[in-house]
Short mmCIF file of C-alpha atoms and ligand atoms in Angstrom, two decimals:
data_model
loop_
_atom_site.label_atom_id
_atom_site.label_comp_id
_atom_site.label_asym_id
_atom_site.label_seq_id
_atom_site.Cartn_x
_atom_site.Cartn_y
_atom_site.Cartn_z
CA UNK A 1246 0.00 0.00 0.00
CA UNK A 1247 1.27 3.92 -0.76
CA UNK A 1248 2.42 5.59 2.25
CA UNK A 1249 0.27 8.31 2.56
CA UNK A 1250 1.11 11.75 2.46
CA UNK A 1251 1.13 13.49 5.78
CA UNK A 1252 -0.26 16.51 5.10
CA UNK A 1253 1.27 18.72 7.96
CA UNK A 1254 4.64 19.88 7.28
CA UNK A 1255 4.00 21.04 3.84
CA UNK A 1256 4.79 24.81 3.29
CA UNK A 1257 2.20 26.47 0.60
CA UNK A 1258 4.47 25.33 -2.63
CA UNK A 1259 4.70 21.78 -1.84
CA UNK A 1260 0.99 21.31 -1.01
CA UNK A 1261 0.22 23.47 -4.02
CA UNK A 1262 2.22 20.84 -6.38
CA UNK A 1263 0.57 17.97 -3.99
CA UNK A 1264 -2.86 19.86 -5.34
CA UNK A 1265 -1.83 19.66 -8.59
CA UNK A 1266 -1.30 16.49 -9.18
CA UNK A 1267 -4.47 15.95 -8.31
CA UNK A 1268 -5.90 17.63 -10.53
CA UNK A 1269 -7.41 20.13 -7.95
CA UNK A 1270 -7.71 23.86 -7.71
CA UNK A 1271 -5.07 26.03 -6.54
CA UNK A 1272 -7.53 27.59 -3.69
CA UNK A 1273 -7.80 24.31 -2.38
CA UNK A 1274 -4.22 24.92 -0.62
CA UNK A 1275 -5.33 27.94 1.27
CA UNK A 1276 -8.04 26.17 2.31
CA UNK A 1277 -6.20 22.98 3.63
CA UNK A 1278 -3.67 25.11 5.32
CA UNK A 1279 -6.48 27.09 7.40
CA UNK A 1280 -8.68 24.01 8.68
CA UNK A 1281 -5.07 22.74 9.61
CA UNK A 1282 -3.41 25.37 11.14
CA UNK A 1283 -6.04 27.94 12.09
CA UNK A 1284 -9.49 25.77 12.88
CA UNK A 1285 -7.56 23.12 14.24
CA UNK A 1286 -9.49 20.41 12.12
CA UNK A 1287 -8.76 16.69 13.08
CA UNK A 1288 -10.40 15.14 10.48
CA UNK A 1289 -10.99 15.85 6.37
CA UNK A 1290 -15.04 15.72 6.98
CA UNK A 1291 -15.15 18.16 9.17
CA UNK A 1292 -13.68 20.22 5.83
CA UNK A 1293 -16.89 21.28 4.85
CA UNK A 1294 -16.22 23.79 2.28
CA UNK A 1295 -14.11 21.13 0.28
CA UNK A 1296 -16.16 18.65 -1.82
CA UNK A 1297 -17.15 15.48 -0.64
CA UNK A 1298 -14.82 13.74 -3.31
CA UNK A 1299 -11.90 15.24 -2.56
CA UNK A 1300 -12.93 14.73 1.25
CA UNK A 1301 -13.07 10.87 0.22
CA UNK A 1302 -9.94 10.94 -1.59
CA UNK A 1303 -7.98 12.87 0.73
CA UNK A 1304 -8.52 10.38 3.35
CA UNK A 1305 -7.48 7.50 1.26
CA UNK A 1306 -3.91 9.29 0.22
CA UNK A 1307 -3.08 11.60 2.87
CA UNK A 1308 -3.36 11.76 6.65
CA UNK A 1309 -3.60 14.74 8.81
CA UNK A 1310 -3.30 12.62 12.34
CA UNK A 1311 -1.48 13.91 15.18
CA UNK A 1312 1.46 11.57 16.76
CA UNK A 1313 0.21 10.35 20.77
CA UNK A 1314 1.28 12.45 23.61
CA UNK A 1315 2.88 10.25 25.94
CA UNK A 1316 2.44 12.76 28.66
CA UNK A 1317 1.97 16.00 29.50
CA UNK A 1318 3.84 17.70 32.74
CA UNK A 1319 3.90 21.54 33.92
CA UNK A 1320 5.95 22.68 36.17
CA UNK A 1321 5.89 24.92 39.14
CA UNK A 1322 6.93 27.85 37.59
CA UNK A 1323 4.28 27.30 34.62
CA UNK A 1324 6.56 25.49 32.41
CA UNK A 1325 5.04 22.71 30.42
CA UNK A 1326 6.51 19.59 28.52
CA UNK A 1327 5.13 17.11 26.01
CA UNK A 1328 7.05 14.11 25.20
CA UNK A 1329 5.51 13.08 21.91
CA UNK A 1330 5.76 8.80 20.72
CA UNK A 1331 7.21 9.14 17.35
CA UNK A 1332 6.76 5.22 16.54
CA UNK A 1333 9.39 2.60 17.11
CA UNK A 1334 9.56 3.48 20.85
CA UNK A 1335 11.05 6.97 19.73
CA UNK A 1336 10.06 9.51 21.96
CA UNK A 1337 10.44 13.54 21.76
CA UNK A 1338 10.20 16.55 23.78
CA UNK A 1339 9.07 19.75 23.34
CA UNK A 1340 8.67 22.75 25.88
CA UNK A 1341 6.75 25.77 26.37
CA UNK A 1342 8.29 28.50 28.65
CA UNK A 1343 5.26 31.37 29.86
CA UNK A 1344 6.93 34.82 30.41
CA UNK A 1345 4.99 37.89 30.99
CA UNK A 1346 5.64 39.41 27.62
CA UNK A 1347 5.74 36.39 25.38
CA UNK A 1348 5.24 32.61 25.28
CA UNK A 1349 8.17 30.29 23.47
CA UNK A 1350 8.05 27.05 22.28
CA UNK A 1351 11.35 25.27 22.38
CA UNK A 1352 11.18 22.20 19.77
CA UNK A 1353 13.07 19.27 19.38
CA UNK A 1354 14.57 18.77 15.19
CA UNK A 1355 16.16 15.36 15.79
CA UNK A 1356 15.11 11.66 17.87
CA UNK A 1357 18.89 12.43 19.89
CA UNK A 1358 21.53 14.39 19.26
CA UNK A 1359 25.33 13.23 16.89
CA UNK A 1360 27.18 15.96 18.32
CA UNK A 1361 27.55 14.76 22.05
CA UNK A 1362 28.32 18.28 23.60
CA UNK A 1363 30.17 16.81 26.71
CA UNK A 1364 27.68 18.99 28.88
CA UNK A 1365 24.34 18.08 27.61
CA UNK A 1366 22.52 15.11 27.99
CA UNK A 1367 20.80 15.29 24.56
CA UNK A 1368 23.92 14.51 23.30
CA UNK A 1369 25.34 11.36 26.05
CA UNK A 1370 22.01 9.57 24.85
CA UNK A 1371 23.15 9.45 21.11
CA UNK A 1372 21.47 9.60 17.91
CA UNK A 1373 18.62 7.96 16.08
CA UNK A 1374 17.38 9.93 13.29
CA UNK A 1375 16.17 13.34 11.67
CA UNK A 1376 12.27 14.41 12.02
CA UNK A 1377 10.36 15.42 8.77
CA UNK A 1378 9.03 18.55 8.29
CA UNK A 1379 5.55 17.25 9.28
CA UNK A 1380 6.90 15.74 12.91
CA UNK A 1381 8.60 18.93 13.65
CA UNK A 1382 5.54 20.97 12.43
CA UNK A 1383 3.04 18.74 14.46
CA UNK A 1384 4.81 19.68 18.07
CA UNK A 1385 3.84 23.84 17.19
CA UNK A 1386 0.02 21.87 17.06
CA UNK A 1387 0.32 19.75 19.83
CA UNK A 1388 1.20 22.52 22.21
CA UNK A 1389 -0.92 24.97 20.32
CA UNK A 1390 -4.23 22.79 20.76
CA UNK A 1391 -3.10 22.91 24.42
CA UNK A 1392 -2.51 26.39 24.92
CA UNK A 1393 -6.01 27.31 23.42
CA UNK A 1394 -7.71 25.54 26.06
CA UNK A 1395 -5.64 27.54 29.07
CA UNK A 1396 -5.57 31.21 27.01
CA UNK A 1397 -2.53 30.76 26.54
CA UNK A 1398 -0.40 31.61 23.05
CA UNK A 1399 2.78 30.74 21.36
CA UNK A 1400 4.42 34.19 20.53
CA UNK A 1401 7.94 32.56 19.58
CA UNK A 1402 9.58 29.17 18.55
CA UNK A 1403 13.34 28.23 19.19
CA UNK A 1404 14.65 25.46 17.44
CA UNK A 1405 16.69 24.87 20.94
CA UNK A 1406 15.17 21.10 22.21
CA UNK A 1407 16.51 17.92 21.27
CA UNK A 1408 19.16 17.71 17.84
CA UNK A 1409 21.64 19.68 15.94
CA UNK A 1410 18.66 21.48 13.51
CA UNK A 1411 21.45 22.95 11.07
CA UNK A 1412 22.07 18.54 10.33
CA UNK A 1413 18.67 17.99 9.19
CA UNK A 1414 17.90 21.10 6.91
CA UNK A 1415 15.16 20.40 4.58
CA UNK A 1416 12.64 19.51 7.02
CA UNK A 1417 13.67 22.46 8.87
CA UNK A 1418 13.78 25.25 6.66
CA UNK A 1419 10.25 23.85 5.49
CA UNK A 1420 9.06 23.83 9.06
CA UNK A 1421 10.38 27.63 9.45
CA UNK A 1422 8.61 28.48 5.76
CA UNK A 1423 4.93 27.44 7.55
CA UNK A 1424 6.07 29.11 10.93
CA UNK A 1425 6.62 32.46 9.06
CA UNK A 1426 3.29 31.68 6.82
CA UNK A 1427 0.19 33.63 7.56
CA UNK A 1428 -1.68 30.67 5.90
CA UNK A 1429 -0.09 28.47 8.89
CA UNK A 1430 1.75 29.91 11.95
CA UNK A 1431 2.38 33.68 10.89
CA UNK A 1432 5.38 34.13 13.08
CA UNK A 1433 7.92 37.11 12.22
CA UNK A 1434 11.21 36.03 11.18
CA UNK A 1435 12.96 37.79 14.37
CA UNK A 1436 10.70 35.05 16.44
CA UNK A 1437 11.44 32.45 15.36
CA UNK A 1438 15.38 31.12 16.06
CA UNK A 1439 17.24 28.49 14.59
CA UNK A 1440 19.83 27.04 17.41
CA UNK A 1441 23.33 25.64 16.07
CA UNK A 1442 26.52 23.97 17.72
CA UNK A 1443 28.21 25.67 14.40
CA UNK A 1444 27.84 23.79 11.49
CA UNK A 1445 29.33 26.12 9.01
CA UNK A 1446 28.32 24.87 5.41
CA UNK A 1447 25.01 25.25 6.41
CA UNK A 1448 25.13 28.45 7.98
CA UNK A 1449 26.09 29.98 4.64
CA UNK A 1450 23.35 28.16 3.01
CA UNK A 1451 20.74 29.23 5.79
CA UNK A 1452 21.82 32.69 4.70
CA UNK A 1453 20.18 32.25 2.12
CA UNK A 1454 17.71 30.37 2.41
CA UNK A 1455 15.59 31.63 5.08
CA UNK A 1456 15.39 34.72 7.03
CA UNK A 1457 14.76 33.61 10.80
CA UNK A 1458 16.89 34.30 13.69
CA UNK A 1459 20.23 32.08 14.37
CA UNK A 1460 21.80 31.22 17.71
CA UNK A 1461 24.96 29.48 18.00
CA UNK A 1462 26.35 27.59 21.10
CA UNK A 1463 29.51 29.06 21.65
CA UNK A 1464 30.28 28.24 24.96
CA UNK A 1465 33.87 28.86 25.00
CA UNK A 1466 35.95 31.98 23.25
CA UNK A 1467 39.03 29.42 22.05
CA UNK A 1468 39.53 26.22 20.28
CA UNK A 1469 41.11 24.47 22.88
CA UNK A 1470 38.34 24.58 24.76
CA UNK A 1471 35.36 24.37 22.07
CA UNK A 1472 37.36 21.17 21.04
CA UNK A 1473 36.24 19.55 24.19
CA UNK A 1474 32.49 21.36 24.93
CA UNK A 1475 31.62 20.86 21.62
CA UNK A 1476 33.49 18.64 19.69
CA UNK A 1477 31.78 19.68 15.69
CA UNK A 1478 34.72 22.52 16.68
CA UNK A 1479 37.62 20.11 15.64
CA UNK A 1480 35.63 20.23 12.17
CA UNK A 1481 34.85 23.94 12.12
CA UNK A 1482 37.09 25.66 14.12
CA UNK A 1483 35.87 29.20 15.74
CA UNK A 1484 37.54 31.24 13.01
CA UNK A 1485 35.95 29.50 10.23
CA UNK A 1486 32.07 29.87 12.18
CA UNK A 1487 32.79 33.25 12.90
CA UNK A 1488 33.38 34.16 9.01
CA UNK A 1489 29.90 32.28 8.54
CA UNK A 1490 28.08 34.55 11.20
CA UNK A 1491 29.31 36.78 9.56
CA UNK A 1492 28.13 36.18 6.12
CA UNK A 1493 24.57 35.59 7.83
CA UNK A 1494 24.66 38.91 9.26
CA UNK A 1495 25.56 40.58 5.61
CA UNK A 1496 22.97 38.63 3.91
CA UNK A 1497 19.42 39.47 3.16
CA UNK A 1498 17.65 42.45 3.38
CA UNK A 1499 17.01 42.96 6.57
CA UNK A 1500 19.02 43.75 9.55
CA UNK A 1501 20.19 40.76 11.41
CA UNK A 1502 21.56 39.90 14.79
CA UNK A 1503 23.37 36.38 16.20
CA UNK A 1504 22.44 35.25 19.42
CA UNK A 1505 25.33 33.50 21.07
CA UNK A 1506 24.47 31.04 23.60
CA UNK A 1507 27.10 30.32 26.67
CA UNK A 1508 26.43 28.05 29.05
CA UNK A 1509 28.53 28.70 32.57
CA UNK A 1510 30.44 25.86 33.93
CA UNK A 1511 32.18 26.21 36.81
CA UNK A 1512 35.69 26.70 36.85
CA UNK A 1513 35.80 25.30 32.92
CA UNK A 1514 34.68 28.16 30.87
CA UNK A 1515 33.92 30.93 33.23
CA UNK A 1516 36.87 32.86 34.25
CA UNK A 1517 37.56 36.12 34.03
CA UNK A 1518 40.37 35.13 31.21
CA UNK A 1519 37.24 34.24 29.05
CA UNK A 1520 35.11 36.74 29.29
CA UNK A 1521 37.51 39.10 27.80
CA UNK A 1522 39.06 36.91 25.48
CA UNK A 1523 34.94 36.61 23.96
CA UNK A 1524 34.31 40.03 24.07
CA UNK A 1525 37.06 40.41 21.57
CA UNK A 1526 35.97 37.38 19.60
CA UNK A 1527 32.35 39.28 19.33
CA UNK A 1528 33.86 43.25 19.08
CA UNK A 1529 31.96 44.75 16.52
CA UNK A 1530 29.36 42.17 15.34
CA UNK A 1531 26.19 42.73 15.95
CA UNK A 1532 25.54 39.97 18.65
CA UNK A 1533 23.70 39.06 21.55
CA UNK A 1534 25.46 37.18 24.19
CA UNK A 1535 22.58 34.81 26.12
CA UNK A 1536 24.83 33.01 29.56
CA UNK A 1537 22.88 29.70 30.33
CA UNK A 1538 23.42 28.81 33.88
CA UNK A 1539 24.45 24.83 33.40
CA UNK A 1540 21.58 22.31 34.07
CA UNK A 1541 22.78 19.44 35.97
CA UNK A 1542 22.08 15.72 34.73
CA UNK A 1543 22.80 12.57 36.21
CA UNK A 1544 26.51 11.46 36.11
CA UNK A 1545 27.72 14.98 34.30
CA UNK A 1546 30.88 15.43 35.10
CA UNK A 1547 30.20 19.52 35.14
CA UNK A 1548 28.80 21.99 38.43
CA UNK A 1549 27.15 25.22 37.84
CA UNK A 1550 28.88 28.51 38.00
CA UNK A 1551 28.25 30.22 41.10
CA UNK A 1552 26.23 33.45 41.07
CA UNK A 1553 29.01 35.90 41.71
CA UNK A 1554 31.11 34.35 39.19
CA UNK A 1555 28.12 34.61 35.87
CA UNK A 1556 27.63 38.09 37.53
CA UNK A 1557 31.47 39.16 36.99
CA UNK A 1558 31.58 37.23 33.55
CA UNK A 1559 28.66 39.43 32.83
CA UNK A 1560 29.76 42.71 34.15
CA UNK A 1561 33.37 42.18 31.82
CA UNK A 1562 31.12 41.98 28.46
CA UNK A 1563 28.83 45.00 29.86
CA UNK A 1564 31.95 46.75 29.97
CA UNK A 1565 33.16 45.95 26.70
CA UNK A 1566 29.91 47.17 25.05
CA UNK A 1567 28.12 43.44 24.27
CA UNK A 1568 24.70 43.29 25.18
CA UNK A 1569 24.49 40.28 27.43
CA UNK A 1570 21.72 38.25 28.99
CA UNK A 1571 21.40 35.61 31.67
CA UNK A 1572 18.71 33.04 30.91
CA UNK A 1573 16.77 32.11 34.15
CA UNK A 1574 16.62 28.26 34.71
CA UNK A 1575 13.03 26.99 33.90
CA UNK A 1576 11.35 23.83 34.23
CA UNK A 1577 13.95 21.84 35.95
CA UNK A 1578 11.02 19.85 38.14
CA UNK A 1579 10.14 18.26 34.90
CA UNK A 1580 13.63 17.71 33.76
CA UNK A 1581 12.94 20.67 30.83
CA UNK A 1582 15.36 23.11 31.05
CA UNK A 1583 18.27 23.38 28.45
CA UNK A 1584 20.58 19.67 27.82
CA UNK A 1585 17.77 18.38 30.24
CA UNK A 1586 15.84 16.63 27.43
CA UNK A 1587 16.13 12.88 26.73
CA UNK A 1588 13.57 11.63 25.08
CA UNK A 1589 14.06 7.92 24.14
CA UNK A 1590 16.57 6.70 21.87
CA UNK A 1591 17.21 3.18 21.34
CA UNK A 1592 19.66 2.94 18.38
CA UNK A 1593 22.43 4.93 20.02
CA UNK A 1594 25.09 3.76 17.54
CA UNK A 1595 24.00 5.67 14.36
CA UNK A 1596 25.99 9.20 16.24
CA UNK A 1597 28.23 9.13 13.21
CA UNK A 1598 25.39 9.18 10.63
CA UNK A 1599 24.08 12.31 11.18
CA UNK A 1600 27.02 14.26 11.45
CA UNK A 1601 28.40 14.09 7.98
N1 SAH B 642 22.00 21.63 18.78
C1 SAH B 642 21.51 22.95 18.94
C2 SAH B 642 20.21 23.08 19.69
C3 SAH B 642 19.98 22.25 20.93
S1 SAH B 642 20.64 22.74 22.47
C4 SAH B 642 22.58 23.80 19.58
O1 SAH B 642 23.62 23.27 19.94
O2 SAH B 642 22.40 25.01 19.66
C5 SAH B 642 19.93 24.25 22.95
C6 SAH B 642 20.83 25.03 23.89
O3 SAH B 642 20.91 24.44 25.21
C7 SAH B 642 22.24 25.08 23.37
O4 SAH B 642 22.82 26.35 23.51
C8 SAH B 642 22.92 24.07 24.27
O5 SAH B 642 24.30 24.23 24.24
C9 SAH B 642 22.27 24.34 25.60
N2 SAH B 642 22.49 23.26 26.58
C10 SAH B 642 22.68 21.96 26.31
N3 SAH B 642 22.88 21.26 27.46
C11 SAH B 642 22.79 22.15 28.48
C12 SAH B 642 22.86 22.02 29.90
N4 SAH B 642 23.05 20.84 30.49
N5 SAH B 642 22.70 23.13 30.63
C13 SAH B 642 22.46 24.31 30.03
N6 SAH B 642 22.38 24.49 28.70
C14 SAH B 642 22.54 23.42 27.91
#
């Protein structure tokens, strides 16, 4: 039998073509795309305005059904985490994190992680394989469905759960093309983030490709220590990402900023010595410098910086003009704050594959 076509996941050209080929109407694709992502339909009959046909048809070649929700947990401080059953005892995770001005949905791109960032536990679990566009597109539903029923709203999506999104970048840059859509999601590019350990290939070709907002984990200002934090470095060393941050910032029309995402481990990357030596590494680019107090996972061989010490790291890139932030830990009850999330993965010996 055909594998049917999962209809989610689809940005406007594809399903147009998909339309085509049947034979249908061009309209019919603004139509799908608002019973799926603005009414929320479940099923193709309750698509009234299509005819009963193409109702029929649709249900025979495509499917619009929603993966199961293994569970559902929030946590004290209103943070709230799906893991999602993928098939094949795959599980993912995806997290929304309340603030008073906004609400973002941190999604997961990949079942594991091949880049095994010695302080994340993403990473220690190993990988399994990439998500299509339609399972990365159906966590945005999940939680929205959710959200709707507590008046609640996503205002921003980070590509910052589970994977390394910049290895799997079809699916992804056709997930951002619906979450910038005003057919689907209607997000503006500055809200929606791509997260990267630095792969630099496809940095250049994200340039390009899409306009959304790009993070990268630095998490150290040298190579020695990149090497070990995040290994990809011994591939694409920090002058070679820098020149592709750079060629992101130069490209397209509108003005763009990198966030740069460092996460504080004590007594390994958070000296003084650093701090300056990274606000030279970021002098004059237009960057954002986000410090991500370390979440603790079993057996890690890592501690948290202490307060003081992200304070003073802070103060020396205030002082050298680089607009710096300190994320607050969220959802650590529920094991869902950053390198917290696990999932399931059971193959853990395909890490090589996906790091080509
Ligand atoms: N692979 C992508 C996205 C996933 S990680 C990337 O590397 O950017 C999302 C962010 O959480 C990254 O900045 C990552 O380095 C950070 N992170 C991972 N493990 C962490 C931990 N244990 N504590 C705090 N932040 C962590």
């Amino acid at each position: 039998m055909l594998k049917k076509q999962n209809l989610f996941g689809l940005p406007r050209e594809k399903l147009s073509k998909f339309f085509m080929n049947l034979n249908e109407k061009k309209f019919r694709t603004k139509q799908i795309m608002q019973w799926l992502y603005h009414q929320s339909a479940s099923n193709f009959d309750d698509m009234h305005n299509l005819p009963k046909d193409l109702r029929k048809k649709l249900q025979t070649i495509a499917t619009i059904d929603l993966p199961k929700v293994v569970s559902l947990n929030q946590s004290s401080d209103g943070v709230i985490k799906w893991i999602i059953d993928l098939g094949k005892q795959s599980h993912i995770e995806t997290v929304y994190i309340p603030e008073r001005d906004r609400g973002t949905l941190c999604i997961s791109s990949q079942i594991g992680c091949a880049l095994a960032c010695t302080f994340c536990s993403t990473g220690a679990q190993g990988f399994n394989r990439n998500l299509q566009s339609h399972e990365i597109i159906v966590q945005v539903i999940i939680a929205q469905n959710h959200l709707k029923s507590i008046e609640k709203r996503i205002s921003n999506v980070v590509f910052m759960g589970m994977g390394e999104p910049l290895l799997n970048e079809s699916s992804v840059y056709d997930a951002c093309d619906l979450l910038l859509d005003d057919w689907a999601f209607g997000l503006s590019r500055r809200k929606v983030t791509v997260s990267s350990a630095g792969i630099v290939p496809a940095i250049y070709r994200m340039s390009e490709i899409t306009p959304v907002s790009l993070a990268i984990s630095l998490h150290a200002p040298n190579n020695n220590l990149r090497d070990i934090l995040v290994p990809i470095n011994q591939k694409y060393p920090i002058k070679e990402l820098m020149k592709a941050c750079h060629h992101y910032l130069n490209a397209g029309t509108q003005e763009r900023h990198i966030l740069f995402e460092y996460v504080m481990l004590d007594r390994v990357n958070d000296l003084p010595e650093h701090a300056k030596t990274l606000a030279k590494l970021l002098n004059g680019i237009s960057a954002k410098v986000n410090l991500i107090p370390f979440n603790p996972f079993p057996k890690t061989q890592y501690q948290t910086s202490k307060k003081d010490t992200i304070e003073h790291f802070q103060d020396i890139l205030f002082k050298s003009g680089i607009r710096t932030t300190t994320r607050r830990t969220r959802g650590d009850d529920v094991d869902a704050a950053c390198g917290q999330l696990v999932g399931r993965v059971l193959d853990k010996t395909r890490r090589n594959a996906g790091r080509n």
